[in-house]
Tab-separated table of C-alpha atoms and ligand atoms in Angstrom:
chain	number	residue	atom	x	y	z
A	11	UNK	CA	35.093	-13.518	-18.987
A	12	UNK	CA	32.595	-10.701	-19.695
A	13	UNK	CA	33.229	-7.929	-17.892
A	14	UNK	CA	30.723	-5.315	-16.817
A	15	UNK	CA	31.690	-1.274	-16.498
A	16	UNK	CA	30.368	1.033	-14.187
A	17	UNK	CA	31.001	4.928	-15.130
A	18	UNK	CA	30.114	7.654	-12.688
A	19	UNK	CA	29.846	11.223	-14.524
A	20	UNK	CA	29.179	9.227	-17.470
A	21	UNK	CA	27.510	12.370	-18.658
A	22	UNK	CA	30.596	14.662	-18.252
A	23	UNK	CA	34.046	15.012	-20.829
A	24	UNK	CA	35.542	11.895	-19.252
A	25	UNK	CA	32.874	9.685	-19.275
A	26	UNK	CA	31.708	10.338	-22.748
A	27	UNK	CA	35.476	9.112	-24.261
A	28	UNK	CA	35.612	6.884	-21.290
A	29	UNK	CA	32.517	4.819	-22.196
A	30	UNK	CA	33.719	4.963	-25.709
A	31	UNK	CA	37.049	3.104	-24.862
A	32	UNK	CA	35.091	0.500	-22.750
A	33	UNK	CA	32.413	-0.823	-25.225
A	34	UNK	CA	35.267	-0.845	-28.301
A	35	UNK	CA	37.016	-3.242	-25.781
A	36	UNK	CA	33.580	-5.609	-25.593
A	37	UNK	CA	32.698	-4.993	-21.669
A	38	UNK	CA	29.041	-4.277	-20.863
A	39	UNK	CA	28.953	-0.466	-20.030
A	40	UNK	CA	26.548	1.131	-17.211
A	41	UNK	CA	26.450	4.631	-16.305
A	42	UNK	CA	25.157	6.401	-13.127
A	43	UNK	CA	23.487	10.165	-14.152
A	44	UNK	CA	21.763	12.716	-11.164
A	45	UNK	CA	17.719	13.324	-11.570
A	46	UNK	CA	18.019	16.605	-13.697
A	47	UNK	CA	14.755	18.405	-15.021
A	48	UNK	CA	16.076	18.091	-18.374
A	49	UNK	CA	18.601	15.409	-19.980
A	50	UNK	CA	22.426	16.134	-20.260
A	51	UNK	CA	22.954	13.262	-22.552
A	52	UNK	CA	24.428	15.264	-25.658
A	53	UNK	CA	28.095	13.887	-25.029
A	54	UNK	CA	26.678	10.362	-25.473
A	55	UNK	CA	23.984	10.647	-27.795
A	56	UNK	CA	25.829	8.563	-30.196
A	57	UNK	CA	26.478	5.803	-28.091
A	58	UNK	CA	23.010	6.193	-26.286
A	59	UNK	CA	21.596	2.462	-27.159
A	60	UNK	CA	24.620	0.829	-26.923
A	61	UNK	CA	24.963	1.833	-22.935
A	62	UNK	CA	22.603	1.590	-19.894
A	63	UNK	CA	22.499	4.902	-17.694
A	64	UNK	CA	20.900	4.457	-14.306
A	65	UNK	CA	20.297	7.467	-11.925
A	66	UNK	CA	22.503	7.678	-8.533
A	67	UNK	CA	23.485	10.516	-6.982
A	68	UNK	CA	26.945	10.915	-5.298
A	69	UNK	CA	25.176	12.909	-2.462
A	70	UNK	CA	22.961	9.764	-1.924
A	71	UNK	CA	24.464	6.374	-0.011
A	72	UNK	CA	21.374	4.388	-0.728
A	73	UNK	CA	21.265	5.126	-4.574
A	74	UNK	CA	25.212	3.872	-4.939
A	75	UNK	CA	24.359	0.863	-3.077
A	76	UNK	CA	21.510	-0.128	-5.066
A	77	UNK	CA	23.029	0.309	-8.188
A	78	UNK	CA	25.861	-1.737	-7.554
A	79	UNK	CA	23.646	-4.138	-6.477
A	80	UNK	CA	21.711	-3.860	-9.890
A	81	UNK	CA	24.357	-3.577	-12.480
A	82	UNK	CA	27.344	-5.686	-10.275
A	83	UNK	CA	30.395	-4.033	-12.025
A	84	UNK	CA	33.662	-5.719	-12.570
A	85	UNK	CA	35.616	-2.181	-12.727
A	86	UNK	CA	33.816	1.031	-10.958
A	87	UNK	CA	35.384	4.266	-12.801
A	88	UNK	CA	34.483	7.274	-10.263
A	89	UNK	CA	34.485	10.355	-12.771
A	90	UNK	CA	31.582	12.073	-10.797
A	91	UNK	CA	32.658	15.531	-9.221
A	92	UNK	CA	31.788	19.012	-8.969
A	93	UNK	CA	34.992	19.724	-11.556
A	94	UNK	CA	34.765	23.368	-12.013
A	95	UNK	CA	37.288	25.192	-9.755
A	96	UNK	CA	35.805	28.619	-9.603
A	97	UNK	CA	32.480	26.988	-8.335
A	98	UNK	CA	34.264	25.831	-5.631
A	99	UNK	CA	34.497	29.036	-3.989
A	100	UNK	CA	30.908	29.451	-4.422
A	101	UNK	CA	29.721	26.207	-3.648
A	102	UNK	CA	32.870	24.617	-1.002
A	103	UNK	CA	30.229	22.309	1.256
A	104	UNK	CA	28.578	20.986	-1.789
A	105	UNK	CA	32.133	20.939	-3.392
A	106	UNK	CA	33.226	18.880	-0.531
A	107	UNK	CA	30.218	16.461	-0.085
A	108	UNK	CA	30.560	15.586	-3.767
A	109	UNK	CA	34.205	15.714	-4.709
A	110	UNK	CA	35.688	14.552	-1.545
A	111	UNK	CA	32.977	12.865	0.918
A	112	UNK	CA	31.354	11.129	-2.370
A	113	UNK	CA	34.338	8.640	-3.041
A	114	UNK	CA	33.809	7.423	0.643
A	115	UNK	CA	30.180	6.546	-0.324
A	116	UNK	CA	31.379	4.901	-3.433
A	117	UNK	CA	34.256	3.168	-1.280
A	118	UNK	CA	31.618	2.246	1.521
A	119	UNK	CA	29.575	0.842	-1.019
A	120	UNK	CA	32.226	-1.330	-2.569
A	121	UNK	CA	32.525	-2.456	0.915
A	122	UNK	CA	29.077	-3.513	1.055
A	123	UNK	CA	28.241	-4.805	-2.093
A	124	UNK	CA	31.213	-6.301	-3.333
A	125	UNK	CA	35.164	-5.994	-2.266
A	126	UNK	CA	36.679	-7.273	-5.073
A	127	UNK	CA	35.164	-4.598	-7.317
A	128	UNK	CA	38.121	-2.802	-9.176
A	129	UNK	CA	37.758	1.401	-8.583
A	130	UNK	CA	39.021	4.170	-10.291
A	131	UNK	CA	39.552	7.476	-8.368
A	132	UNK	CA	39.951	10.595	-10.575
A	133	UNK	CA	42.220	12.737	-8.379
A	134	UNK	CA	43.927	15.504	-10.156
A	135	UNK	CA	46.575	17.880	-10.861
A	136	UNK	CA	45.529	20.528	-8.648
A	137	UNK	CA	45.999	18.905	-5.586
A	138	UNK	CA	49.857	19.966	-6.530
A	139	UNK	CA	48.092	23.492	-6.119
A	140	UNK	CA	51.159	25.733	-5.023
A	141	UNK	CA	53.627	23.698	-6.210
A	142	UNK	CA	56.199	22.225	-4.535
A	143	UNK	CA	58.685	20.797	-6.497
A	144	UNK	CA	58.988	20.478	-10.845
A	145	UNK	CA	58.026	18.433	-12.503
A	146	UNK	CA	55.492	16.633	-10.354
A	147	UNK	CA	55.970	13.309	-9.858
A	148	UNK	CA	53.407	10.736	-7.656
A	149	UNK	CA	55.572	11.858	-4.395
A	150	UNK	CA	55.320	15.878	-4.659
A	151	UNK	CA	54.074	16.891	-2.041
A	152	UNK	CA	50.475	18.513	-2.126
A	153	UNK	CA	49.528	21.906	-1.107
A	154	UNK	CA	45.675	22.629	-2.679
A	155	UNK	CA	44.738	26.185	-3.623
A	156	UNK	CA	40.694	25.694	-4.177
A	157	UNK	CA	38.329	23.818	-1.861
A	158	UNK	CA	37.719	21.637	-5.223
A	159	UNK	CA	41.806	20.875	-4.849
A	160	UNK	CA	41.206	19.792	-1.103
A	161	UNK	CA	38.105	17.903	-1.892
A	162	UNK	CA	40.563	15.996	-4.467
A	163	UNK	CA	42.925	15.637	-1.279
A	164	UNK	CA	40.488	14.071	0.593
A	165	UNK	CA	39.158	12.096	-2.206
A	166	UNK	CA	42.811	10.625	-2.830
A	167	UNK	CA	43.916	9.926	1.112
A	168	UNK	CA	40.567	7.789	1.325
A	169	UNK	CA	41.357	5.888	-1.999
A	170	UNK	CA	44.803	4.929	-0.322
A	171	UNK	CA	43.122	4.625	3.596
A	172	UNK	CA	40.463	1.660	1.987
A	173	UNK	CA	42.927	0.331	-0.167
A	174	UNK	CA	45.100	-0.421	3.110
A	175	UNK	CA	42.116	-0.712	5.655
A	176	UNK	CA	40.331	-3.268	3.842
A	177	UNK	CA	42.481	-4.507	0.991
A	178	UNK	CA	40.441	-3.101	-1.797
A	179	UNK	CA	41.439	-2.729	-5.430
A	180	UNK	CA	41.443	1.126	-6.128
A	181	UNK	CA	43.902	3.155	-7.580
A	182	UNK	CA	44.324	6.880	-8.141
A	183	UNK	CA	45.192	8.705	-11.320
A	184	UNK	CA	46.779	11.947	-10.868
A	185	UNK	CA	45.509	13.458	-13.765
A	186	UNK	CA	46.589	16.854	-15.359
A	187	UNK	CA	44.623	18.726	-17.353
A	188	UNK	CA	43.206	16.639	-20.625
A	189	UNK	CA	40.979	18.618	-22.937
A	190	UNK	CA	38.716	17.605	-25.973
A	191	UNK	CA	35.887	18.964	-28.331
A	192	UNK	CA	33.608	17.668	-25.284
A	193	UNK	CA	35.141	20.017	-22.788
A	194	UNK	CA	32.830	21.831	-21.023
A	195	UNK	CA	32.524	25.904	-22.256
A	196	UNK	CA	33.581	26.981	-18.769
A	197	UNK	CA	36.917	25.475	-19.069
A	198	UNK	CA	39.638	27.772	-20.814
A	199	UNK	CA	40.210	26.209	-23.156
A	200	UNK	CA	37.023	25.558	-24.877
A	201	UNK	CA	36.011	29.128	-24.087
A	202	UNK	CA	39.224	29.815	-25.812
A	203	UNK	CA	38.360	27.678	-29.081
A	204	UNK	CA	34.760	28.329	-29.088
A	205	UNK	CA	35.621	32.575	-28.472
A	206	UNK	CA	37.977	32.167	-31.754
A	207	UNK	CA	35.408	30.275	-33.738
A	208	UNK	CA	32.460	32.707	-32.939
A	209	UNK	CA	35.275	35.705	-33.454
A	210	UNK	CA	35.831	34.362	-36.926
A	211	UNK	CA	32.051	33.642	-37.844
A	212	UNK	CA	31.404	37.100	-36.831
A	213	UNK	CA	29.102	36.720	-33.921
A	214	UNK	CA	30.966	37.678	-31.384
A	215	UNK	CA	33.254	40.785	-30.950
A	216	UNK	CA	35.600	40.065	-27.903
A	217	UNK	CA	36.899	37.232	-25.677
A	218	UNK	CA	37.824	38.570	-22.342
A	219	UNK	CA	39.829	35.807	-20.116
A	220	UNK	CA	41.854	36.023	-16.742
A	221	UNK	CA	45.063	34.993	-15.637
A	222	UNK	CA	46.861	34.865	-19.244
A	223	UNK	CA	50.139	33.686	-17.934
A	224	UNK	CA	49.019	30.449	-15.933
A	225	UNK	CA	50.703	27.371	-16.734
A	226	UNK	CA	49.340	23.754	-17.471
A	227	UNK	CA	50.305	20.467	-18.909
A	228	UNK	CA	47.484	19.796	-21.445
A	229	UNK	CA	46.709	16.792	-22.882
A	230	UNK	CA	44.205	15.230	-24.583
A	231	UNK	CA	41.192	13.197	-22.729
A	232	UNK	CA	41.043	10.671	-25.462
A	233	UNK	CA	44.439	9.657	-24.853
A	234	UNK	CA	44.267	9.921	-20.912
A	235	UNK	CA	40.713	8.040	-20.801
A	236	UNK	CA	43.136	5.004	-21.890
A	237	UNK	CA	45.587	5.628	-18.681
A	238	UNK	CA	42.530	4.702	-16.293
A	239	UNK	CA	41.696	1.846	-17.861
A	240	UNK	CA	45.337	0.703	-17.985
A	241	UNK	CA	45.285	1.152	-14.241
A	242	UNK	CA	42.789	-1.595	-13.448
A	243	UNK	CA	44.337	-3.927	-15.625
A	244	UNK	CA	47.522	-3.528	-13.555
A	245	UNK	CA	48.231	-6.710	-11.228
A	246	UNK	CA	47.894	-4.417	-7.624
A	247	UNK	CA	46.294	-1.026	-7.265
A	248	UNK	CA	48.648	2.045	-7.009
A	249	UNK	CA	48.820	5.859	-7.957
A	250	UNK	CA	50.170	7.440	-11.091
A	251	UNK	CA	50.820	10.688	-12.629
A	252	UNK	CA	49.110	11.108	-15.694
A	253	UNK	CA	50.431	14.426	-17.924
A	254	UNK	CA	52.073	15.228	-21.102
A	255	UNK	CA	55.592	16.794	-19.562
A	256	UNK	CA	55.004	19.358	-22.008
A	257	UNK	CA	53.941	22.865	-20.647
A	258	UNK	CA	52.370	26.249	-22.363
A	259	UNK	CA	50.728	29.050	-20.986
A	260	UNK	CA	46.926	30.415	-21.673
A	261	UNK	CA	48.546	33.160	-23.608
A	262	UNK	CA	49.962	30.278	-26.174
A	263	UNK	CA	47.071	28.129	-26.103
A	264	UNK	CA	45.370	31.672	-27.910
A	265	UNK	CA	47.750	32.269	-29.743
A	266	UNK	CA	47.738	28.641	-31.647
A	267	UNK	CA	44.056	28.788	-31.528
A	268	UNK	CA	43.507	32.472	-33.285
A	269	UNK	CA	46.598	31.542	-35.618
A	270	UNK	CA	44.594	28.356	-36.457
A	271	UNK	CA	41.918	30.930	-38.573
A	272	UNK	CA	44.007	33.361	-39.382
A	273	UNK	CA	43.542	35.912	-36.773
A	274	UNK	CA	45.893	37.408	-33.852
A	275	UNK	CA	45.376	37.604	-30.266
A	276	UNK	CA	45.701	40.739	-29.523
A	277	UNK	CA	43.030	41.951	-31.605
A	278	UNK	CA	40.500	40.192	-29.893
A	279	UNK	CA	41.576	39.625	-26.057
A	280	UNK	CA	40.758	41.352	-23.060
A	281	UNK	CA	41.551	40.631	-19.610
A	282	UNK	CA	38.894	41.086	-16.923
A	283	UNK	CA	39.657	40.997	-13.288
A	284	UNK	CA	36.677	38.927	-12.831
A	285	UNK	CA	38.021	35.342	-13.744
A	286	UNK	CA	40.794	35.717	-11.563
A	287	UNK	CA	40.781	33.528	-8.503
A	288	UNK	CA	41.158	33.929	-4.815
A	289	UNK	CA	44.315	31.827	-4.907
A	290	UNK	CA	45.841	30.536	-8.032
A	291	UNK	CA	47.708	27.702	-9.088
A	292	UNK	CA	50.400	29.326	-11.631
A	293	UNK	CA	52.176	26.692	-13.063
A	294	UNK	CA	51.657	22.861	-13.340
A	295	UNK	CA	53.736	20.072	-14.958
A	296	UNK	CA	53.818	16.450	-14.673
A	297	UNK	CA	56.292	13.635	-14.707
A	298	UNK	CA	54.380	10.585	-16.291
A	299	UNK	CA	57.072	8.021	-16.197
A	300	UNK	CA	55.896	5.915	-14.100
A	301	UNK	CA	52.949	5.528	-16.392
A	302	UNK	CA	55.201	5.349	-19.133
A	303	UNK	CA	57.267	2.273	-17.617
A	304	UNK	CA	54.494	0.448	-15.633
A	305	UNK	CA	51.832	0.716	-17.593
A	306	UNK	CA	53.107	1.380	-21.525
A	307	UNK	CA	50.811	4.323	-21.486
A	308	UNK	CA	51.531	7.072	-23.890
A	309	UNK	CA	49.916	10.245	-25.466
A	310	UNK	CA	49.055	10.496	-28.589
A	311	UNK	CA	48.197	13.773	-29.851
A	312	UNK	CA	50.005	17.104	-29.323
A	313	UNK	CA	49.359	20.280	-28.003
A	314	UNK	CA	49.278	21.776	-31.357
A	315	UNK	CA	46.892	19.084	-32.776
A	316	UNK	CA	44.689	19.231	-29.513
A	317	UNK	CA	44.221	22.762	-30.026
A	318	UNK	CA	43.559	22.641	-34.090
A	319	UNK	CA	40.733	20.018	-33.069
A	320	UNK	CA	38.720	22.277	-31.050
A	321	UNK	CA	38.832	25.024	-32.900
A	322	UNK	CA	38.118	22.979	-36.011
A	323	UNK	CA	35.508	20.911	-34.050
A	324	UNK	CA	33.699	24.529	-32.490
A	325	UNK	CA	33.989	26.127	-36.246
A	326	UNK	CA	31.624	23.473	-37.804
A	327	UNK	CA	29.164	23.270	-34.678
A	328	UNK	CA	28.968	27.021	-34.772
A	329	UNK	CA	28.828	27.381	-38.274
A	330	UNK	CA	25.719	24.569	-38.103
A	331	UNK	CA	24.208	26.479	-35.170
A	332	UNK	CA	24.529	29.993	-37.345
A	333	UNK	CA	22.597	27.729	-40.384
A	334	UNK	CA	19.675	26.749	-37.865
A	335	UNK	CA	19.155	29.755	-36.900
A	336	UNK	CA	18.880	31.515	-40.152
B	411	NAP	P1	32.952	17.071	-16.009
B	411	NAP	O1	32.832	17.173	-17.492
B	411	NAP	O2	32.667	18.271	-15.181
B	411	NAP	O3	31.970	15.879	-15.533
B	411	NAP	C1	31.629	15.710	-14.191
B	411	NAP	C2	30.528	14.664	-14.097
B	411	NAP	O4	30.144	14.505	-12.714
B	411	NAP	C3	29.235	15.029	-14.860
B	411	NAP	O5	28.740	13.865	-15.463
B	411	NAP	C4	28.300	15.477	-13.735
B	411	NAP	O6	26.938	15.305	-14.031
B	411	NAP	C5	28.730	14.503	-12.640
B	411	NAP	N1	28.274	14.881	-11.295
B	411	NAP	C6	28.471	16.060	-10.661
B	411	NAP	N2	27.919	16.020	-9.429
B	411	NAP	C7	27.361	14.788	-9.292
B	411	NAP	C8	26.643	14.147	-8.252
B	411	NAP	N3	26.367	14.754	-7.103
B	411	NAP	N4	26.222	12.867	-8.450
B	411	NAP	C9	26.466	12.241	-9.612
B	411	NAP	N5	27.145	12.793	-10.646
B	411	NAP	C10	27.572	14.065	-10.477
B	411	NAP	O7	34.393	16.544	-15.579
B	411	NAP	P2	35.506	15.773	-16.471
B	411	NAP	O8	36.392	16.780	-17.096
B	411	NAP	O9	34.855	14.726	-17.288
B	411	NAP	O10	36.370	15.107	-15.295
B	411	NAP	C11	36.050	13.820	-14.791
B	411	NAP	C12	36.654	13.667	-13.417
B	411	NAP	O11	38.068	13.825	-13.472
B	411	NAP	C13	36.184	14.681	-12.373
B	411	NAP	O12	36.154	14.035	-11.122
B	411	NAP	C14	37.264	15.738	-12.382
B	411	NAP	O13	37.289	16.425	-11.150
B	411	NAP	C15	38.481	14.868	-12.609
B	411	NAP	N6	39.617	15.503	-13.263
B	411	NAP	C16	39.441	16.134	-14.463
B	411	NAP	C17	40.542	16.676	-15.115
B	411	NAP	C18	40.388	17.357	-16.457
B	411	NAP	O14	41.333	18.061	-16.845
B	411	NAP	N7	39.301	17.160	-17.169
B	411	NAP	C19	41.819	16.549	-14.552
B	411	NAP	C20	41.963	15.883	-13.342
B	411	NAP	C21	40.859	15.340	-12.712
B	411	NAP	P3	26.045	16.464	-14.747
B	411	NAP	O15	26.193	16.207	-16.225
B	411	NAP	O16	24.685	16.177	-14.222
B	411	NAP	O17	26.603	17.787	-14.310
B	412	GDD	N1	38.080	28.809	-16.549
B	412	GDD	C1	38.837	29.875	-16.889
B	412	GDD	N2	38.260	30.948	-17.511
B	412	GDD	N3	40.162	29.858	-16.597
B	412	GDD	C2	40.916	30.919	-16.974
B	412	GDD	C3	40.374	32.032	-17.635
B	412	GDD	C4	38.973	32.053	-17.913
B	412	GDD	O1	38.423	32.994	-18.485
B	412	GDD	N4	41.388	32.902	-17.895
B	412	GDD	C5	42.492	32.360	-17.413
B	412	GDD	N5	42.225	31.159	-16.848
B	412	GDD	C6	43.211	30.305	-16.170
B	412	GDD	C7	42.783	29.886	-14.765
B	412	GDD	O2	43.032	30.938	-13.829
B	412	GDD	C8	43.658	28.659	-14.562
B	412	GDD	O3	44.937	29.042	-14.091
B	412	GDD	C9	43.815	28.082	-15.977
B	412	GDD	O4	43.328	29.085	-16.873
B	412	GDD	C10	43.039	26.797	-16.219
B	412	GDD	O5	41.698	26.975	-15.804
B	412	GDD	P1	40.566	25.873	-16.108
B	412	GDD	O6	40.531	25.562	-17.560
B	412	GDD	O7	39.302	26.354	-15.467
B	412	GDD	O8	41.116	24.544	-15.413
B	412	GDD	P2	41.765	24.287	-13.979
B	412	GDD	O9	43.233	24.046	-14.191
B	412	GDD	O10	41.374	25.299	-12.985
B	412	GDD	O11	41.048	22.930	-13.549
B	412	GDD	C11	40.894	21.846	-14.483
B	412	GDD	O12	42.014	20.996	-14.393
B	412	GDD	C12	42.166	20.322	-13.144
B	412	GDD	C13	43.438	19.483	-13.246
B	412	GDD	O13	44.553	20.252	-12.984
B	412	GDD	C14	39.587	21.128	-14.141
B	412	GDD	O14	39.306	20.197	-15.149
B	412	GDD	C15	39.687	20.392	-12.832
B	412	GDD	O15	38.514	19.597	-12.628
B	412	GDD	C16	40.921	19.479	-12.897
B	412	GDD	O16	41.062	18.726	-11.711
């Protein structure tokens, strides 16, 4: 049976490994990308020809309808959000119309065009927010700390409400953080990996960061691409946890990265007031067995070899960058 992919945020971390996973597996990939004045393809570049990118916008009902009228996906992967937490001060209505009241449109447009469409929500980690209990397990309670973290709320309550409602297949990963060379260079830590790699190439002096002593399960979004696609091969929809059950702090994550070249930490970092948030979510850990039993999903690379990667990865690409330039 050939089966036919749909990505939304095809052009983000996800959707780059995501797409990856899906055409090594033979399906026929599509992605939906916003109008932008200029192209964010770089995280696909090499598999460019080998995909078809349509534009949709999650902000735009008819646009989601027509293009799962075009492309008529077997599996719909919703990856599309405003991700960035700190934006999500800044920006809480669009934060909401995209992160939360976008997987309705995607849901009402399942509806329309075609029920038995499989769909992915990407719910997250920080809906845990203050947390409740530890580890976190798929019935911790949630209590959000950012308007992105209620948008994910809402997001994952409407995933469950159409599953029930109208029997649809979607499912809900809950996952924690997952990081990569493709991370974007707001997220710690790639401004971690590419601070230490500038540091050590000598063009920059000084990484200044925020709440050092915050706590996350990180894991690697190669490995947790894999989860999602586990979870719409799965006989009936459901939620899972998706994490490590390993935990460090920012402070460690620099450490391994500046001990990766050589240098120490507190040479080089500063903490500025500035990247600290309104209301902070301190410590997060998941429980991934039920992943683990139900699905056979496991990670694959560890902390320490997530962290050697990006600083290895950001060392050659600034290195490359210094060359041009010269
Ligand atoms: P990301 O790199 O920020 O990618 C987000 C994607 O969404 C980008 O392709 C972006 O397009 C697109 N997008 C934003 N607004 C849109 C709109 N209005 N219409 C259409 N597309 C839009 O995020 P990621 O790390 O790959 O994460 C993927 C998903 O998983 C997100 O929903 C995120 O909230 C969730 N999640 C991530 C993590 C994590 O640790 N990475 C953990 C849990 C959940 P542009 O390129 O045009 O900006
Ligand atoms: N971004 C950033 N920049 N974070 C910093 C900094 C800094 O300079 N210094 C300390 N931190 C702390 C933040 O306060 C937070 O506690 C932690 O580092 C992680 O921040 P981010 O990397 O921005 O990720 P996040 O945990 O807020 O959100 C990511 O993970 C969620 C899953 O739990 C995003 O990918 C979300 O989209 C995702 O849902």
């Amino acid at each position: 049976m050939s089966r036919t992919a749909l990505i939304t945020g095809i052009t983000g971390q996800d959707g780059a490994y995501l797409a990856k996973l899906l055409l090594d597996k033979g399906y026929q990939v599509h992605g939906m990308m916003r109008r932008s004045s200029t192209e964010t393809l770089e995280r696909i570049t090499d598999i460019r020809e080998d995909i078809e990118i349509h534009q949709g916008d999650l902000l735009d009902q008819l646009s989601l309808v027509r293009l799962l009228e075009e492309t008529q996906p077997t599996e719909l992967y919703n990856l599309a959000a405003q991700s960035f937490v700190p934006t999500s001060w800044s920006q809480p209505i669009l934060t909401g119309e995209t992160t939360g009241l976008g997987v309705t449109r995607i849901l009402e447009a399942i509806r329309q065009v075609n029920p038995a469409i499989r769909m992915y929500q990407a719910s997250s980690s920080e809906m845990f927010g203050k947390v409740q209990e530890t580890p976190q397990t798929e019935s911790t309670p949630f209590y959000p700390r950012s308007p992105y973290g209620v948008a994910k709320v809402y997001g994952y309550w409407i995933t469950i409400n159409y599953r029930e409602s109208y029997d649809l297949f979607a499912s809900n990963g809950i996952l924690f953080n997952h990081e990569s060379p493709l991370r974007g260079l707001e997220f710690v830590t790639r401004k971690i990996t590419d601070g230490v790699a500038r540091i050590k190439l000598g063009v920059q002096d000084k990484l200044l960061l925020g709440n050092l002593e915050a706590k996350r399960d990180w894991g690697f979004a190669g490995d947790f691409v894999n989860a999602m696609w586990l979870m719409l091969q799965a006989d009936k929809p459901d939620d899972y946890v998706v994490a490590t059950g390993e935990q460090h702090s920012v402070r460690e994550f620099c450490e391994i990265a500046f001990d990766t070249v050589g240098l120490k930490l507190e040479d080089y970092v500063g903490v500025d007031p500035r990247f600290y948030r309104p209301a902070e979510v301190e410590t997060l850990l998941g429980d991934p067995t039920k992943a683990r039993t139900e699905l056979g999903w496991e990670p694959e690379i560890s902390f320490e070899q997530l962290v050697t990667m990006m600083v290895e990865e950001d060392l050659q690409r600034i290195e490359r960058e210094i060359k041009i330039g010269s």
